[in-house]
Amino acid sequence: MKAKLTSLLLLFPLVCSSQTPDGKEILKRMDANLTSDSRVFTSKMIIHGRRSSRTVESKTWSIGDRKAFTEYLSPPREAGTKMLKLEDALWIYSPSTDRTIQIAGHMLKQSIMGSDLSYEDMMEDPTLADQYEATVTGTEEVNGRPCWVLQLKAVKEDVTYASRKVWVDRERYIPLREELYAKSGTLLKKTELFDVKRIDGRWFPGKIVFKDMLKQGDGTEFIIESIEFNADIPEHLFTKAALR
Amino acid sequence: MIRFLIKGLLRDRQRSLLPLLVVSIGVMLTVFMHAWVTGVLGDGIEFKARFETGHVNVTTRAYAENAGQIPIDLSLEGAGEMLEILHSEYPDMTWVERTRFGGLIDVPDESGETLSQGPVTGIAIELLNENSHEKERMNLTDALVRGHFPDEPGEILISDNLFEKLGISLGQEVTLITTSMYGSMVFHNFRISGTLSFGMGALDKGTVIMDLEDARLALDMQDATAEILGFFASEYFEPETAKAMCQAFNEKYSYPEDKFSPLMQNMRSYPQIANLIDYAGLMTFIISAIFILVMSIVLWNTGLISGLRRYGEMGVRLAIGESKGHVYRSLISESVAIGLAGSVAGTLAGLLCAYILQEKGLHFDVNMDTAAVMMPSTLRAHITPVTYCIGFIPGLLSTVLGTMLSGIGIYKRKTAELFKELE
């Protein structure tokens, strides 16, 4: 009897870890990894088009999910193009026309620099826990990592994707694969996250591959070359004057 | 014998003038009507060819599959080289590069902020090339409402409706927002040089016409074009020639496994246009057939009456010993001469009228603002090889048949009755 009790006590932590956590809890832990008060990062977007691939480099400064400023660094045709996101508004500055134009309405559905990402994706609130109701539907392995499979259903009307299916790493609480669906149930986009690293105490992907399912081509690789979390960013960067 | 008969016809005006006039007028109407119906029904198709498809066109295979979406990312690269090939292999054709695209026109206020925005369909053509006939082909000269045609790079034409709706002024700089050949959103400033009104909703809603080189710069399409359109020298679609051309070209240059290889298609490759062509052909046939039938009955009667009218003369000729067969043959020969002369005269007169309408056309100032399909505002006749000979069906055949029918009576008459008639 004593031996049985001892073995039960020894196995207790294992029993607990194998229990399925609440969907909301997974989302919160996932958001904690992916969101931050502020960050500055340089990235490379390799766009695999239908006939050729091209690379677009940019630097982004962001505060929470409400303010973001991006400057495109290369190729020469795109260099100097700047984007400013303030709350629900987005402006783009093109140096060739010296015009600042607000991107609104159906223009938000346009692709960013021909990639598989749309301006709407950029405008999206990255905090999933506030916008979706999550249900854990099972476990699967993605790229050799055990994952929770989460079915996300939007609780708000104005979200870009009505539902999502997310494969979340069971140990690191980082999504490794995601499928984004329209209200009709049509699969709109697929993303896969690679090269997950520990940066400043959080798990963060080094590369994300986006695939717009309604677009031909081999997807877009979004490679984060450097990232700094909770950096000091001057407030004047998030003004329209900074675009010119 | 023939000379004798013609002399008779010329000297006896009563016998020849009226039938000749009737035949000529009938044939003239038939010839003109055929050219007019062919032209009017064919103009809708030609208009489509001039604005959209060409008689034949060369695009990439992928572009052809998605043509309805005007996918400029699937444009043809190496357009210059392809044009050289087309010019050398089909020197009789006119080849032009065209690029159509969708976008937005953004009008700034004094501080450069967006004042108004409107969706546009852009058509890039060879506008600044002096040797190009694109302006005439697309009837832009007649469509110009204000300002002038672009005479330097960076100038564009915009539909008059949109010009007013967006509150633009002539010479103002506006920004075109569109997608480049590589899919990225692009911005380019243009100056409005003039406005156009096509008189049809489909085009007047929001069309921008610009020079091809300007479009290439804005859309990042160096040495690329969405389409190369080919037009026959006759300016009319020639289905059989077009089909053979496409087959020969595609066998040589197009590879099914390479979606970016060039593909030549003719107008009939588009199901909607094929239906339109078939419908126009059928209608031309039906309308022409009804008209020819009516004219044939009229001219048959002319032949019939001219034969019956001369029963007295026949009697005398038989009485003085001329054989019935000889009289009958001379009657038919005279009818052939009148039919032939009337048909030639009528065909020439009909062709002249048709030619005038083919060149000048009839302008209809009909408001087609709600029209979703493109139709020309000027209707023209069209002279085809059939027009040259169609008048001979009622002019010659019907007249001679009428005469032959009336002449049968000669054989039924008895010599005794003839003498009685003479008394």
JSON list of N, CA, C and O in Angstrom, two decimals, chain A residues 33 54 84 106 128 130 152 163 170 173 175-176 199 234 238 240:
[
{"chain": "A", "resi": 33, "resn": "ASN", "atom": "N", "xyz": [4.51, 35.04, -25.70]},
{"chain": "A", "resi": 33, "resn": "ASN", "atom": "CA", "xyz": [5.74, 34.84, -26.47]},
{"chain": "A", "resi": 33, "resn": "ASN", "atom": "C", "xyz": [5.83, 35.80, -27.65]},
{"chain": "A", "resi": 33, "resn": "ASN", "atom": "O", "xyz": [6.89, 36.31, -27.97]},
{"chain": "A", "resi": 54, "resn": "ARG", "atom": "N", "xyz": [11.98, 37.48, -55.39]},
{"chain": "A", "resi": 54, "resn": "ARG", "atom": "CA", "xyz": [12.68, 38.73, -55.12]},
{"chain": "A", "resi": 54, "resn": "ARG", "atom": "C", "xyz": [12.67, 38.98, -53.62]},
{"chain": "A", "resi": 54, "resn": "ARG", "atom": "O", "xyz": [11.82, 38.45, -52.89]},
{"chain": "A", "resi": 84, "resn": "LEU", "atom": "N", "xyz": [2.94, 53.72, -42.05]},
{"chain": "A", "resi": 84, "resn": "LEU", "atom": "CA", "xyz": [2.63, 54.09, -40.68]},
{"chain": "A", "resi": 84, "resn": "LEU", "atom": "C", "xyz": [1.27, 53.54, -40.30]},
{"chain": "A", "resi": 84, "resn": "LEU", "atom": "O", "xyz": [0.28, 53.79, -41.00]},
{"chain": "A", "resi": 106, "resn": "HIS", "atom": "N", "xyz": [-11.07, 48.48, -49.66]},
{"chain": "A", "resi": 106, "resn": "HIS", "atom": "CA", "xyz": [-10.62, 47.24, -50.31]},
{"chain": "A", "resi": 106, "resn": "HIS", "atom": "C", "xyz": [-9.12, 47.24, -50.59]},
{"chain": "A", "resi": 106, "resn": "HIS", "atom": "O", "xyz": [-8.53, 46.20, -50.86]},
{"chain": "A", "resi": 128, "resn": "LEU", "atom": "N", "xyz": [-4.28, 37.03, -29.91]},
{"chain": "A", "resi": 128, "resn": "LEU", "atom": "CA", "xyz": [-5.37, 36.12, -30.29]},
{"chain": "A", "resi": 128, "resn": "LEU", "atom": "C", "xyz": [-6.36, 35.87, -29.16]},
{"chain": "A", "resi": 128, "resn": "LEU", "atom": "O", "xyz": [-7.55, 35.69, -29.41]},
{"chain": "A", "resi": 130, "resn": "ASP", "atom": "N", "xyz": [-7.79, 37.74, -27.12]},
{"chain": "A", "resi": 130, "resn": "ASP", "atom": "CA", "xyz": [-8.89, 38.71, -27.02]},
{"chain": "A", "resi": 130, "resn": "ASP", "atom": "C", "xyz": [-9.91, 38.52, -28.13]},
{"chain": "A", "resi": 130, "resn": "ASP", "atom": "O", "xyz": [-11.04, 39.00, -28.04]},
{"chain": "A", "resi": 152, "resn": "LEU", "atom": "N", "xyz": [-9.75, 27.74, -33.43]},
{"chain": "A", "resi": 152, "resn": "LEU", "atom": "CA", "xyz": [-10.09, 29.09, -32.96]},
{"chain": "A", "resi": 152, "resn": "LEU", "atom": "C", "xyz": [-11.31, 29.62, -33.70]},
{"chain": "A", "resi": 152, "resn": "LEU", "atom": "O", "xyz": [-11.35, 29.56, -34.94]},
{"chain": "A", "resi": 163, "resn": "SER", "atom": "N", "xyz": [-12.13, 31.98, -38.61]},
{"chain": "A", "resi": 163, "resn": "SER", "atom": "CA", "xyz": [-11.65, 30.86, -37.80]},
{"chain": "A", "resi": 163, "resn": "SER", "atom": "C", "xyz": [-10.20, 30.51, -38.16]},
{"chain": "A", "resi": 163, "resn": "SER", "atom": "O", "xyz": [-9.72, 30.87, -39.24]},
{"chain": "A", "resi": 170, "resn": "ARG", "atom": "N", "xyz": [3.87, 22.16, -27.66]},
{"chain": "A", "resi": 170, "resn": "ARG", "atom": "CA", "xyz": [3.41, 21.86, -26.31]},
{"chain": "A", "resi": 170, "resn": "ARG", "atom": "C", "xyz": [4.37, 22.31, -25.22]},
{"chain": "A", "resi": 170, "resn": "ARG", "atom": "O", "xyz": [3.98, 22.53, -24.10]},
{"chain": "A", "resi": 173, "resn": "TYR", "atom": "N", "xyz": [5.11, 26.75, -26.32]},
{"chain": "A", "resi": 173, "resn": "TYR", "atom": "CA", "xyz": [3.91, 27.60, -26.53]},
{"chain": "A", "resi": 173, "resn": "TYR", "atom": "C", "xyz": [4.12, 28.63, -27.65]},
{"chain": "A", "resi": 173, "resn": "TYR", "atom": "O", "xyz": [3.97, 29.82, -27.45]},
{"chain": "A", "resi": 175, "resn": "PRO", "atom": "N", "xyz": [3.22, 28.93, -31.92]},
{"chain": "A", "resi": 175, "resn": "PRO", "atom": "CA", "xyz": [2.57, 28.23, -33.03]},
{"chain": "A", "resi": 175, "resn": "PRO", "atom": "C", "xyz": [3.61, 27.78, -34.06]},
{"chain": "A", "resi": 175, "resn": "PRO", "atom": "O", "xyz": [4.53, 28.53, -34.38]},
{"chain": "A", "resi": 176, "resn": "LEU", "atom": "N", "xyz": [3.45, 26.56, -34.54]},
{"chain": "A", "resi": 176, "resn": "LEU", "atom": "CA", "xyz": [4.38, 26.07, -35.56]},
{"chain": "A", "resi": 176, "resn": "LEU", "atom": "C", "xyz": [3.71, 25.99, -36.93]},
{"chain": "A", "resi": 176, "resn": "LEU", "atom": "O", "xyz": [4.38, 25.94, -37.95]},
{"chain": "A", "resi": 199, "resn": "ILE", "atom": "N", "xyz": [14.69, 34.32, -27.21]},
{"chain": "A", "resi": 199, "resn": "ILE", "atom": "CA", "xyz": [15.21, 35.69, -27.23]},
{"chain": "A", "resi": 199, "resn": "ILE", "atom": "C", "xyz": [14.60, 36.45, -26.06]},
{"chain": "A", "resi": 199, "resn": "ILE", "atom": "O", "xyz": [13.37, 36.53, -25.94]},
{"chain": "A", "resi": 234, "resn": "PRO", "atom": "N", "xyz": [11.38, 56.56, -30.08]},
{"chain": "A", "resi": 234, "resn": "PRO", "atom": "CA", "xyz": [10.87, 57.94, -29.95]},
{"chain": "A", "resi": 234, "resn": "PRO", "atom": "C", "xyz": [9.45, 58.07, -30.50]},
{"chain": "A", "resi": 234, "resn": "PRO", "atom": "O", "xyz": [9.13, 57.51, -31.57]},
{"chain": "A", "resi": 238, "resn": "PHE", "atom": "N", "xyz": [5.97, 57.92, -34.83]},
{"chain": "A", "resi": 238, "resn": "PHE", "atom": "CA", "xyz": [4.61, 57.50, -35.16]},
{"chain": "A", "resi": 238, "resn": "PHE", "atom": "C", "xyz": [3.72, 58.69, -35.51]},
{"chain": "A", "resi": 238, "resn": "PHE", "atom": "O", "xyz": [2.60, 58.82, -35.05]},
{"chain": "A", "resi": 240, "resn": "LYS", "atom": "N", "xyz": [2.63, 61.35, -39.01]},
{"chain": "A", "resi": 240, "resn": "LYS", "atom": "CA", "xyz": [2.64, 61.40, -40.47]},
{"chain": "A", "resi": 240, "resn": "LYS", "atom": "C", "xyz": [3.83, 62.21, -40.99]},
{"chain": "A", "resi": 240, "resn": "LYS", "atom": "O", "xyz": [4.32, 61.98, -42.09]}
]
